[in-house]
Amino acid sequence: MGSGELSSAALPRGFFDRPSHEVAPELLGRVLVHGPVAVRLTEVEAYGGPGEDPAAHTYRGKTPRNAVMFGPPGHLYVYFTYGMHFCANLVCLPEGFGSAVLLRAGEVVAGIDEARARRTSTGNGRTSAGNSPTSTGNGTAASGRAIPDRDLARGPARLAVALGLLREHNGLDAIAGASFAADRRLTGIPHGAAAVLEGRPAEAASIRSGPRTGISTAKDTPWRFWIDGDPTVSPYRAHVPRRRNAAATSVGGASRS
DNA sequence: ATGCAGATAATCT
DNA sequence: GATTATCTGCATG
């Protein structure tokens, strides 16, 4: 292996043609490439289909927003949430079934400079959450401290930023980039093309599972999977219901607890 | 280390 | 009008 070069075969579409909770643990250790940046997945969450998983976006059926999840497997489902974040998923099961695996965290294994630049600045066609508009552009955040390597893709929205995944990438075929991967030219994959590489699958003994993060329903379904001890796995955060504005919440003056 | 509040807009009831 | 598959900065221990 040459320096700065990463090579690996791409996963076939059939890999994703299974229930998301079966695909999810097997994605650990795999590498998602998009343009110049590649991330080795260390934490994922499975989301089921209509009527079976209350926490899934597809629970109440197909809508314009979740339509990609009902399409063929191996495509990216990228959604916008909290008014500022994008999160990326890989679609599972054949066309007609709506399920996917949320990519929660990973280790940047290629294009680290590009990934850091994206995480540091507000550029790149996105607004970064809670960011300060200022950035020196030399890899330091507005606070003056550089983002640690392990934090570059530690969390679903951070991972999406590091990989440069935006609204326009919703529906992108993550199998189509396989031809570039086959050329063993990771850094030669053009922006807009993606692929999931074999990487080094996590050993079964190192895989842990537990409840999913940040959801208000189906709290006990243990469909979050991660590589035990990996520093890039995000800290678990339970869902916290938020009362946005006490005054606006109750017009009648009946204040709640 | 842990916890809270605020940001901010698409989507759904 | 309420919720949201989140992140960050600031506060506290």
PDB file of C-alpha atoms (C1' of nucleotides) in Angstrom:
ATOM      1  CA  MET A   1       0.000   0.000   0.000  1.00  0.00           C
ATOM      2  CA  GLY A   2       1.347   3.307  -1.026  1.00  0.00           C
ATOM      3  CA  SER A   3       1.408   6.198   1.308  1.00  0.00           C
ATOM      4  CA  GLY A   4      -1.798   8.114   1.443  1.00  0.00           C
ATOM      5  CA  GLU A   5      -3.465   5.500  -0.651  1.00  0.00           C
ATOM      6  CA  LEU A   6      -6.252   3.239   0.368  1.00  0.00           C
ATOM      7  CA  SER A   7      -7.487   0.374  -1.680  1.00  0.00           C
ATOM      8  CA  SER A   8     -10.328  -2.012  -1.289  1.00  0.00           C
ATOM      9  CA  ALA A   9     -13.084  -3.655  -3.251  1.00  0.00           C
ATOM     10  CA  ALA A  10     -16.534  -2.119  -3.222  1.00  0.00           C
ATOM     11  CA  LEU A  11     -19.539  -3.818  -1.693  1.00  0.00           C
ATOM     12  CA  PRO A  12     -22.181  -5.083  -4.152  1.00  0.00           C
ATOM     13  CA  ARG A  13     -25.752  -3.886  -4.084  1.00  0.00           C
ATOM     14  CA  GLY A  14     -26.869  -7.242  -2.756  1.00  0.00           C
ATOM     15  CA  PHE A  15     -25.127  -6.474   0.523  1.00  0.00           C
ATOM     16  CA  PHE A  16     -27.848  -3.942   1.245  1.00  0.00           C
ATOM     17  CA  ASP A  17     -30.705  -6.088   0.043  1.00  0.00           C
ATOM     18  CA  ARG A  18     -31.457  -7.317   3.548  1.00  0.00           C
ATOM     19  CA  PRO A  19     -33.225  -6.021   6.655  1.00  0.00           C
ATOM     20  CA  SER A  20     -31.472  -2.955   8.064  1.00  0.00           C
ATOM     21  CA  HIS A  21     -30.810  -4.552  11.443  1.00  0.00           C
ATOM     22  CA  GLU A  22     -28.846  -7.294   9.689  1.00  0.00           C
ATOM     23  CA  VAL A  23     -26.916  -4.910   7.469  1.00  0.00           C
ATOM     24  CA  ALA A  24     -26.084  -2.463  10.266  1.00  0.00           C
ATOM     25  CA  PRO A  25     -23.579  -4.495  12.332  1.00  0.00           C
ATOM     26  CA  GLU A  26     -21.874  -5.674   9.169  1.00  0.00           C
ATOM     27  CA  LEU A  27     -21.271  -2.096   8.091  1.00  0.00           C
ATOM     28  CA  LEU A  28     -18.923  -1.557  11.018  1.00  0.00           C
ATOM     29  CA  GLY A  29     -15.341  -1.319   9.799  1.00  0.00           C
ATOM     30  CA  ARG A  30     -16.463  -0.636   6.229  1.00  0.00           C
ATOM     31  CA  VAL A  31     -15.433   2.528   4.436  1.00  0.00           C
ATOM     32  CA  LEU A  32     -17.756   5.065   2.841  1.00  0.00           C
ATOM     33  CA  VAL A  33     -16.070   7.164   0.170  1.00  0.00           C
ATOM     34  CA  HIS A  34     -17.494  10.325  -1.310  1.00  0.00           C
ATOM     35  CA  GLY A  35     -15.201  12.383  -3.497  1.00  0.00           C
ATOM     36  CA  PRO A  36     -11.872  12.974  -1.750  1.00  0.00           C
ATOM     37  CA  VAL A  37     -12.981  11.934   1.744  1.00  0.00           C
ATOM     38  CA  ALA A  38     -13.353   8.422   3.148  1.00  0.00           C
ATOM     39  CA  VAL A  39     -14.730   7.400   6.539  1.00  0.00           C
ATOM     40  CA  ARG A  40     -14.389   4.053   8.296  1.00  0.00           C
ATOM     41  CA  LEU A  41     -17.724   3.412  10.001  1.00  0.00           C
ATOM     42  CA  THR A  42     -17.623   2.792  13.740  1.00  0.00           C
ATOM     43  CA  GLU A  43     -21.218   3.448  14.793  1.00  0.00           C
ATOM     44  CA  VAL A  44     -24.555   2.932  13.008  1.00  0.00           C
ATOM     45  CA  GLU A  45     -28.264   2.565  13.745  1.00  0.00           C
ATOM     46  CA  ALA A  46     -30.888   0.494  11.951  1.00  0.00           C
ATOM     47  CA  TYR A  47     -34.351   1.867  11.188  1.00  0.00           C
ATOM     48  CA  GLY A  48     -37.181  -0.404  10.122  1.00  0.00           C
ATOM     49  CA  GLY A  49     -40.151  -0.044   7.843  1.00  0.00           C
ATOM     50  CA  PRO A  50     -43.735   1.224   7.853  1.00  0.00           C
ATOM     51  CA  GLY A  51     -45.789   0.062  10.782  1.00  0.00           C
ATOM     52  CA  GLU A  52     -42.963  -1.879  12.396  1.00  0.00           C
ATOM     53  CA  ASP A  53     -40.641   0.794  13.749  1.00  0.00           C
ATOM     54  CA  PRO A  54     -42.235   3.862  15.387  1.00  0.00           C
ATOM     55  CA  ALA A  55     -38.875   5.659  15.407  1.00  0.00           C
ATOM     56  CA  ALA A  56     -38.362   5.315  11.661  1.00  0.00           C
ATOM     57  CA  HIS A  57     -39.101   8.098   9.202  1.00  0.00           C
ATOM     58  CA  THR A  58     -41.054   5.569   7.166  1.00  0.00           C
ATOM     59  CA  TYR A  59     -43.320   4.488  10.026  1.00  0.00           C
ATOM     60  CA  ARG A  60     -46.360   6.271   8.596  1.00  0.00           C
ATOM     61  CA  GLY A  61     -45.682   5.407   4.995  1.00  0.00           C
ATOM     62  CA  LYS A  62     -44.128   7.043   1.979  1.00  0.00           C
ATOM     63  CA  THR A  63     -43.836  10.822   1.708  1.00  0.00           C
ATOM     64  CA  PRO A  64     -41.767  13.123  -0.513  1.00  0.00           C
ATOM     65  CA  ARG A  65     -39.153  13.384   2.210  1.00  0.00           C
ATOM     66  CA  ASN A  66     -38.588   9.663   2.785  1.00  0.00           C
ATOM     67  CA  ALA A  67     -39.224   8.483  -0.774  1.00  0.00           C
ATOM     68  CA  VAL A  68     -35.598   7.456  -1.295  1.00  0.00           C
ATOM     69  CA  MET A  69     -35.901   4.908   1.496  1.00  0.00           C
ATOM     70  CA  PHE A  70     -38.544   3.137  -0.563  1.00  0.00           C
ATOM     71  CA  GLY A  71     -36.243   2.983  -3.559  1.00  0.00           C
ATOM     72  CA  PRO A  72     -33.588   0.382  -4.406  1.00  0.00           C
ATOM     73  CA  PRO A  73     -30.913  -0.548  -1.825  1.00  0.00           C
ATOM     74  CA  GLY A  74     -27.445   0.943  -1.724  1.00  0.00           C
ATOM     75  CA  HIS A  75     -28.551   4.537  -2.187  1.00  0.00           C
ATOM     76  CA  LEU A  76     -27.965   7.399   0.225  1.00  0.00           C
ATOM     77  CA  TYR A  77     -30.905   8.820   2.135  1.00  0.00           C
ATOM     78  CA  VAL A  78     -29.819  12.270   3.307  1.00  0.00           C
ATOM     79  CA  TYR A  79     -32.268  14.269   5.379  1.00  0.00           C
ATOM     80  CA  PHE A  80     -32.283  17.691   6.984  1.00  0.00           C
ATOM     81  CA  THR A  81     -33.194  18.031  10.636  1.00  0.00           C
ATOM     82  CA  TYR A  82     -33.207  20.432  13.571  1.00  0.00           C
ATOM     83  CA  GLY A  83     -33.192  23.246  11.066  1.00  0.00           C
ATOM     84  CA  MET A  84     -29.467  22.923  10.485  1.00  0.00           C
ATOM     85  CA  HIS A  85     -28.151  19.384  10.245  1.00  0.00           C
ATOM     86  CA  PHE A  86     -27.899  16.754   7.554  1.00  0.00           C
ATOM     87  CA  CYS A  87     -27.719  13.060   8.385  1.00  0.00           C
ATOM     88  CA  ALA A  88     -26.851  10.239   6.007  1.00  0.00           C
ATOM     89  CA  ASN A  89     -28.255   6.718   5.734  1.00  0.00           C
ATOM     90  CA  LEU A  90     -27.770   3.732   3.458  1.00  0.00           C
ATOM     91  CA  VAL A  91     -31.012   2.313   2.094  1.00  0.00           C
ATOM     92  CA  CYS A  92     -31.751  -1.376   2.663  1.00  0.00           C
ATOM     93  CA  LEU A  93     -34.141  -3.947   1.198  1.00  0.00           C
ATOM     94  CA  PRO A  94     -35.460  -3.910  -2.383  1.00  0.00           C
ATOM     95  CA  GLU A  95     -37.544  -1.195  -3.954  1.00  0.00           C
ATOM     96  CA  GLY A  96     -40.899  -0.855  -2.271  1.00  0.00           C
ATOM     97  CA  PHE A  97     -39.607  -1.412   1.275  1.00  0.00           C
ATOM     98  CA  GLY A  98     -38.687   1.601   3.333  1.00  0.00           C
ATOM     99  CA  SER A  99     -35.737   1.043   5.649  1.00  0.00           C
ATOM    100  CA  ALA A 100     -32.170   2.223   6.096  1.00  0.00           C
ATOM    101  CA  VAL A 101     -29.116   2.407   8.335  1.00  0.00           C
ATOM    102  CA  LEU A 102     -28.179   5.754   9.862  1.00  0.00           C
ATOM    103  CA  LEU A 103     -24.442   6.411   9.726  1.00  0.00           C
ATOM    104  CA  ARG A 104     -23.676   7.789  13.165  1.00  0.00           C
ATOM    105  CA  ALA A 105     -19.892   8.001  13.386  1.00  0.00           C
ATOM    106  CA  GLY A 106     -16.605   7.007  11.875  1.00  0.00           C
ATOM    107  CA  GLU A 107     -12.910   7.608  11.486  1.00  0.00           C
ATOM    108  CA  VAL A 108     -11.678   9.766   8.626  1.00  0.00           C
ATOM    109  CA  VAL A 109      -9.197   7.584   6.725  1.00  0.00           C
ATOM    110  CA  ALA A 110      -8.677   9.689   3.610  1.00  0.00           C
ATOM    111  CA  GLY A 111      -8.993  13.348   2.733  1.00  0.00           C
ATOM    112  CA  ILE A 112      -8.527  14.436   6.327  1.00  0.00           C
ATOM    113  CA  ASP A 113      -7.505  17.954   5.371  1.00  0.00           C
ATOM    114  CA  GLU A 114     -10.621  18.413   3.306  1.00  0.00           C
ATOM    115  CA  ALA A 115     -12.759  16.933   6.088  1.00  0.00           C
ATOM    116  CA  ARG A 116     -11.267  19.284   8.660  1.00  0.00           C
ATOM    117  CA  ALA A 117     -11.725  22.284   6.410  1.00  0.00           C
ATOM    118  CA  ARG A 118     -15.398  21.422   6.001  1.00  0.00           C
ATOM    119  CA  ARG A 119     -15.877  20.975   9.726  1.00  0.00           C
ATOM    120  CA  THR A 120     -14.036  24.166  10.486  1.00  0.00           C
ATOM    121  CA  SER A 121     -15.642  26.651   8.177  1.00  0.00           C
ATOM    122  CA  THR A 122     -19.130  27.636   7.226  1.00  0.00           C
ATOM    123  CA  GLY A 123     -18.334  27.228   3.577  1.00  0.00           C
ATOM    124  CA  ASN A 124     -19.083  24.174   1.531  1.00  0.00           C
ATOM    125  CA  GLY A 125     -22.630  25.118   0.880  1.00  0.00           C
ATOM    126  CA  ARG A 126     -23.826  24.499   4.345  1.00  0.00           C
ATOM    127  CA  THR A 127     -24.313  26.332   7.561  1.00  0.00           C
ATOM    128  CA  SER A 128     -22.557  24.655  10.379  1.00  0.00           C
ATOM    129  CA  ALA A 129     -24.395  24.302  13.604  1.00  0.00           C
ATOM    130  CA  GLY A 130     -23.749  26.685  16.391  1.00  0.00           C
ATOM    131  CA  ASN A 131     -20.717  27.826  14.564  1.00  0.00           C
ATOM    132  CA  SER A 132     -19.143  31.167  14.729  1.00  0.00           C
ATOM    133  CA  PRO A 133     -18.891  32.739  11.322  1.00  0.00           C
ATOM    134  CA  THR A 134     -15.220  33.295  11.721  1.00  0.00           C
ATOM    135  CA  SER A 135     -12.618  30.762  10.841  1.00  0.00           C
ATOM    136  CA  THR A 136      -9.005  31.198  10.035  1.00  0.00           C
ATOM    137  CA  GLY A 137      -9.154  28.538   7.378  1.00  0.00           C
ATOM    138  CA  ASN A 138      -6.032  26.882   8.649  1.00  0.00           C
ATOM    139  CA  GLY A 139      -7.804  24.115  10.483  1.00  0.00           C
ATOM    140  CA  THR A 140      -8.589  25.918  13.677  1.00  0.00           C
ATOM    141  CA  ALA A 141     -12.082  26.571  14.881  1.00  0.00           C
ATOM    142  CA  ALA A 142     -13.294  29.996  15.877  1.00  0.00           C
ATOM    143  CA  SER A 143     -12.395  29.136  19.443  1.00  0.00           C
ATOM    144  CA  GLY A 144      -8.792  28.850  18.303  1.00  0.00           C
ATOM    145  CA  ARG A 145      -8.530  25.153  19.031  1.00  0.00           C
ATOM    146  CA  ALA A 146      -8.155  22.639  16.235  1.00  0.00           C
ATOM    147  CA  ILE A 147     -10.779  19.919  15.994  1.00  0.00           C
ATOM    148  CA  PRO A 148      -9.247  16.617  17.185  1.00  0.00           C
ATOM    149  CA  ASP A 149      -9.040  13.950  14.494  1.00  0.00           C
ATOM    150  CA  ARG A 150     -11.366  11.680  16.400  1.00  0.00           C
ATOM    151  CA  ASP A 151     -14.107  14.293  16.405  1.00  0.00           C
ATOM    152  CA  LEU A 152     -14.142  14.976  12.670  1.00  0.00           C
ATOM    153  CA  ALA A 153     -16.903  12.440  11.978  1.00  0.00           C
ATOM    154  CA  ARG A 154     -18.037  11.665  15.533  1.00  0.00           C
ATOM    155  CA  GLY A 155     -21.809  12.034  15.294  1.00  0.00           C
ATOM    156  CA  PRO A 156     -24.224  11.743  12.346  1.00  0.00           C
ATOM    157  CA  ALA A 157     -24.315  15.429  11.404  1.00  0.00           C
ATOM    158  CA  ARG A 158     -20.560  15.767  11.783  1.00  0.00           C
ATOM    159  CA  LEU A 159     -20.031  12.691   9.624  1.00  0.00           C
ATOM    160  CA  ALA A 160     -22.233  14.183   6.915  1.00  0.00           C
ATOM    161  CA  VAL A 161     -20.230  17.411   6.972  1.00  0.00           C
ATOM    162  CA  ALA A 162     -16.887  15.610   6.849  1.00  0.00           C
ATOM    163  CA  LEU A 163     -18.047  13.624   3.830  1.00  0.00           C
ATOM    164  CA  GLY A 164     -19.568  16.665   2.162  1.00  0.00           C
ATOM    165  CA  LEU A 165     -23.040  15.132   2.067  1.00  0.00           C
ATOM    166  CA  LEU A 166     -25.801  17.663   1.504  1.00  0.00           C
ATOM    167  CA  ARG A 167     -29.418  17.856   0.449  1.00  0.00           C
ATOM    168  CA  GLU A 168     -28.425  17.398  -3.171  1.00  0.00           C
ATOM    169  CA  HIS A 169     -26.884  14.012  -2.392  1.00  0.00           C
ATOM    170  CA  ASN A 170     -30.171  12.536  -1.233  1.00  0.00           C
ATOM    171  CA  GLY A 171     -30.766   9.539  -3.479  1.00  0.00           C
ATOM    172  CA  LEU A 172     -27.152   9.243  -4.604  1.00  0.00           C
ATOM    173  CA  ASP A 173     -26.247   5.694  -5.593  1.00  0.00           C
ATOM    174  CA  ALA A 174     -23.465   4.479  -3.290  1.00  0.00           C
ATOM    175  CA  ILE A 175     -22.782   1.499  -5.537  1.00  0.00           C
ATOM    176  CA  ALA A 176     -22.121   3.540  -8.647  1.00  0.00           C
ATOM    177  CA  GLY A 177     -18.777   4.702  -7.286  1.00  0.00           C
ATOM    178  CA  ALA A 178     -17.574   1.114  -7.239  1.00  0.00           C
ATOM    179  CA  SER A 179     -15.910   1.468 -10.612  1.00  0.00           C
ATOM    180  CA  PHE A 180     -13.681   4.219  -9.301  1.00  0.00           C
ATOM    181  CA  ALA A 181     -12.891   2.211  -6.200  1.00  0.00           C
ATOM    182  CA  ALA A 182     -11.922  -0.702  -8.404  1.00  0.00           C
ATOM    183  CA  ASP A 183      -9.276   1.514  -9.934  1.00  0.00           C
ATOM    184  CA  ARG A 184      -7.766   1.823  -6.487  1.00  0.00           C
ATOM    185  CA  ARG A 185      -7.797   5.535  -6.834  1.00  0.00           C
ATOM    186  CA  LEU A 186      -9.703   6.690  -3.842  1.00  0.00           C
ATOM    187  CA  THR A 187      -8.608  10.253  -4.186  1.00  0.00           C
ATOM    188  CA  GLY A 188      -9.648  10.089  -7.812  1.00  0.00           C
ATOM    189  CA  ILE A 189     -13.304   9.578  -7.036  1.00  0.00           C
ATOM    190  CA  PRO A 190     -15.086  12.708  -8.199  1.00  0.00           C
ATOM    191  CA  HIS A 191     -17.255  14.768  -5.943  1.00  0.00           C
ATOM    192  CA  GLY A 192     -20.750  13.458  -6.259  1.00  0.00           C
ATOM    193  CA  ALA A 193     -19.732   9.815  -6.645  1.00  0.00           C
ATOM    194  CA  ALA A 194     -19.841   7.437  -3.686  1.00  0.00           C
ATOM    195  CA  ALA A 195     -19.122   3.830  -2.769  1.00  0.00           C
ATOM    196  CA  VAL A 196     -18.966   1.593   0.262  1.00  0.00           C
ATOM    197  CA  LEU A 197     -15.741  -0.401   0.408  1.00  0.00           C
ATOM    198  CA  GLU A 198     -15.109  -3.719   2.098  1.00  0.00           C
ATOM    199  CA  GLY A 199     -12.597  -2.219   4.452  1.00  0.00           C
ATOM    200  CA  ARG A 200     -11.907  -4.448   7.415  1.00  0.00           C
ATOM    201  CA  PRO A 201     -15.182  -5.720   8.877  1.00  0.00           C
ATOM    202  CA  ALA A 202     -15.259  -5.377  12.646  1.00  0.00           C
ATOM    203  CA  GLU A 203     -14.771  -8.626  14.523  1.00  0.00           C
ATOM    204  CA  ALA A 204     -17.973  -9.914  16.030  1.00  0.00           C
ATOM    205  CA  ALA A 205     -16.420  -9.909  19.474  1.00  0.00           C
ATOM    206  CA  SER A 206     -15.784  -6.165  19.316  1.00  0.00           C
ATOM    207  CA  ILE A 207     -19.326  -5.223  18.300  1.00  0.00           C
ATOM    208  CA  ARG A 208     -21.707  -3.877  20.909  1.00  0.00           C
ATOM    209  CA  SER A 209     -25.371  -3.000  20.567  1.00  0.00           C
ATOM    210  CA  GLY A 210     -27.903  -1.009  22.535  1.00  0.00           C
ATOM    211  CA  PRO A 211     -30.809   1.440  22.313  1.00  0.00           C
ATOM    212  CA  ARG A 212     -30.766   4.055  19.592  1.00  0.00           C
ATOM    213  CA  THR A 213     -29.873   7.659  20.268  1.00  0.00           C
ATOM    214  CA  GLY A 214     -32.072  10.722  20.362  1.00  0.00           C
ATOM    215  CA  ILE A 215     -35.431   9.095  19.697  1.00  0.00           C
ATOM    216  CA  SER A 216     -38.610   9.463  21.730  1.00  0.00           C
ATOM    217  CA  THR A 217     -40.241   6.168  20.775  1.00  0.00           C
ATOM    218  CA  ALA A 218     -39.102   2.539  20.546  1.00  0.00           C
ATOM    219  CA  LYS A 219     -36.481   3.417  23.127  1.00  0.00           C
ATOM    220  CA  ASP A 220     -35.719  -0.191  23.951  1.00  0.00           C
ATOM    221  CA  THR A 221     -35.062  -1.553  20.479  1.00  0.00           C
ATOM    222  CA  PRO A 222     -31.309  -2.310  20.550  1.00  0.00           C
ATOM    223  CA  TRP A 223     -30.550  -1.333  16.994  1.00  0.00           C
ATOM    224  CA  ARG A 224     -27.572   0.916  17.650  1.00  0.00           C
ATOM    225  CA  PHE A 225     -24.317  -0.874  16.844  1.00  0.00           C
ATOM    226  CA  TRP A 226     -20.774   0.283  17.509  1.00  0.00           C
ATOM    227  CA  ILE A 227     -17.191  -0.916  17.755  1.00  0.00           C
ATOM    228  CA  ASP A 228     -16.324  -1.280  21.405  1.00  0.00           C
ATOM    229  CA  GLY A 229     -13.584   1.027  22.587  1.00  0.00           C
ATOM    230  CA  ASP A 230     -13.209   2.969  19.364  1.00  0.00           C
ATOM    231  CA  PRO A 231     -12.534   6.628  20.177  1.00  0.00           C
ATOM    232  CA  THR A 232     -14.637   7.899  17.280  1.00  0.00           C
ATOM    233  CA  VAL A 233     -17.877   6.421  18.627  1.00  0.00           C
ATOM    234  CA  SER A 234     -20.165   9.245  19.718  1.00  0.00           C
ATOM    235  CA  PRO A 235     -21.230   9.642  23.334  1.00  0.00           C
ATOM    236  CA  TYR A 236     -24.736   8.298  23.923  1.00  0.00           C
ATOM    237  CA  ARG A 237     -27.384  10.961  24.320  1.00  0.00           C
ATOM    238  CA  ALA A 238     -30.878  10.195  25.428  1.00  0.00           C
ATOM    239  CA  HIS A 239     -33.780  12.045  23.885  1.00  0.00           C
ATOM    240  CA  VAL A 240     -34.696  15.198  25.775  1.00  0.00           C
ATOM    241  CA  PRO A 241     -38.124  16.681  25.195  1.00  0.00           C
ATOM    242  CA  ARG A 242     -37.777  20.427  24.875  1.00  0.00           C
ATOM    243  CA  ARG A 243     -40.290  23.006  25.725  1.00  0.00           C
ATOM    244  CA  ARG A 244     -39.458  25.811  23.373  1.00  0.00           C
ATOM    245  CA  ASN A 245     -41.330  28.729  24.786  1.00  0.00           C
ATOM    246  CA  ALA A 246     -43.488  28.622  27.868  1.00  0.00           C
ATOM    247  CA  ALA A 247     -45.470  31.678  26.809  1.00  0.00           C
ATOM    248  CA  ALA A 248     -46.193  30.494  23.293  1.00  0.00           C
ATOM    249  CA  THR A 249     -47.044  26.992  24.422  1.00  0.00           C
ATOM    250  CA  SER A 250     -50.194  27.818  26.288  1.00  0.00           C
ATOM    251  CA  VAL A 251     -52.242  30.736  25.134  1.00  0.00           C
ATOM    252  CA  GLY A 252     -54.864  30.231  27.793  1.00  0.00           C
ATOM    253  CA  GLY A 253     -52.358  30.819  30.538  1.00  0.00           C
ATOM    254  CA  ALA A 254     -52.585  27.258  31.799  1.00  0.00           C
ATOM    255  CA  SER A 255     -48.925  26.700  32.312  1.00  0.00           C
ATOM    256  CA  ARG A 256     -47.714  23.199  32.336  1.00  0.00           C
ATOM    257  CA  SER A 257     -45.512  21.760  35.041  1.00  0.00           C
TER     258      SER A 257
ATOM    259  C1'  DA B   1     -16.509  14.788  33.209  1.00  0.00           C
ATOM    260  C1'  DT B   2     -21.686  15.964  32.824  1.00  0.00           C
ATOM    261  C1'  DG B   3     -25.773  19.039  31.955  1.00  0.00           C
ATOM    262  C1'  DC B   4     -28.469  22.625  30.066  1.00  0.00           C
ATOM    263  C1'  DA B   5     -30.143  26.058  26.707  1.00  0.00           C
ATOM    264  C1'  DG B   6     -30.283  27.925  22.238  1.00  0.00           C
ATOM    265  C1'  DA B   7     -30.077  27.715  17.356  1.00  0.00           C
ATOM    266  C1'  DT B   8     -33.165  27.160  13.280  1.00  0.00           C
ATOM    267  C1'  DA B   9     -36.447  25.204   9.494  1.00  0.00           C
ATOM    268  C1'  DA B  10     -38.654  21.219   7.224  1.00  0.00           C
ATOM    269  C1'  DT B  11     -42.181  18.122   8.215  1.00  0.00           C
ATOM    270  C1'  DC B  12     -46.179  16.520  10.254  1.00  0.00           C
ATOM    271  C1'  DT B  13     -50.519  16.959  13.216  1.00  0.00           C
TER     272       DT B  13
ATOM    273  C1'  DG C   1     -48.465  24.715  16.669  1.00  0.00           C
ATOM    274  C1'  DA C   2     -45.284  20.821  17.994  1.00  0.00           C
ATOM    275  C1'  DT C   3     -41.639  17.861  17.084  1.00  0.00           C
ATOM    276  C1'  DT C   4     -37.227  16.714  15.431  1.00  0.00           C
ATOM    277  C1'  DA C   5     -32.592   9.854  13.956  1.00  0.00           C
ATOM    278  C1'  DT C   6     -28.267  17.166  16.597  1.00  0.00           C
ATOM    279  C1'  DC C   7     -24.312  20.146  17.842  1.00  0.00           C
ATOM    280  C1'  DT C   8     -22.041  23.661  20.314  1.00  0.00           C
ATOM    281  C1'  DG C   9     -20.789  26.801  23.972  1.00  0.00           C
ATOM    282  C1'  DC C  10     -20.971  27.766  28.579  1.00  0.00           C
ATOM    283  C1'  DA C  11     -21.854  26.440  33.263  1.00  0.00           C
ATOM    284  C1'  DT C  12     -20.780  23.528  37.024  1.00  0.00           C
ATOM    285  C1'  DG C  13     -18.328  19.571  39.809  1.00  0.00           C
TER     286       DG C  13
END
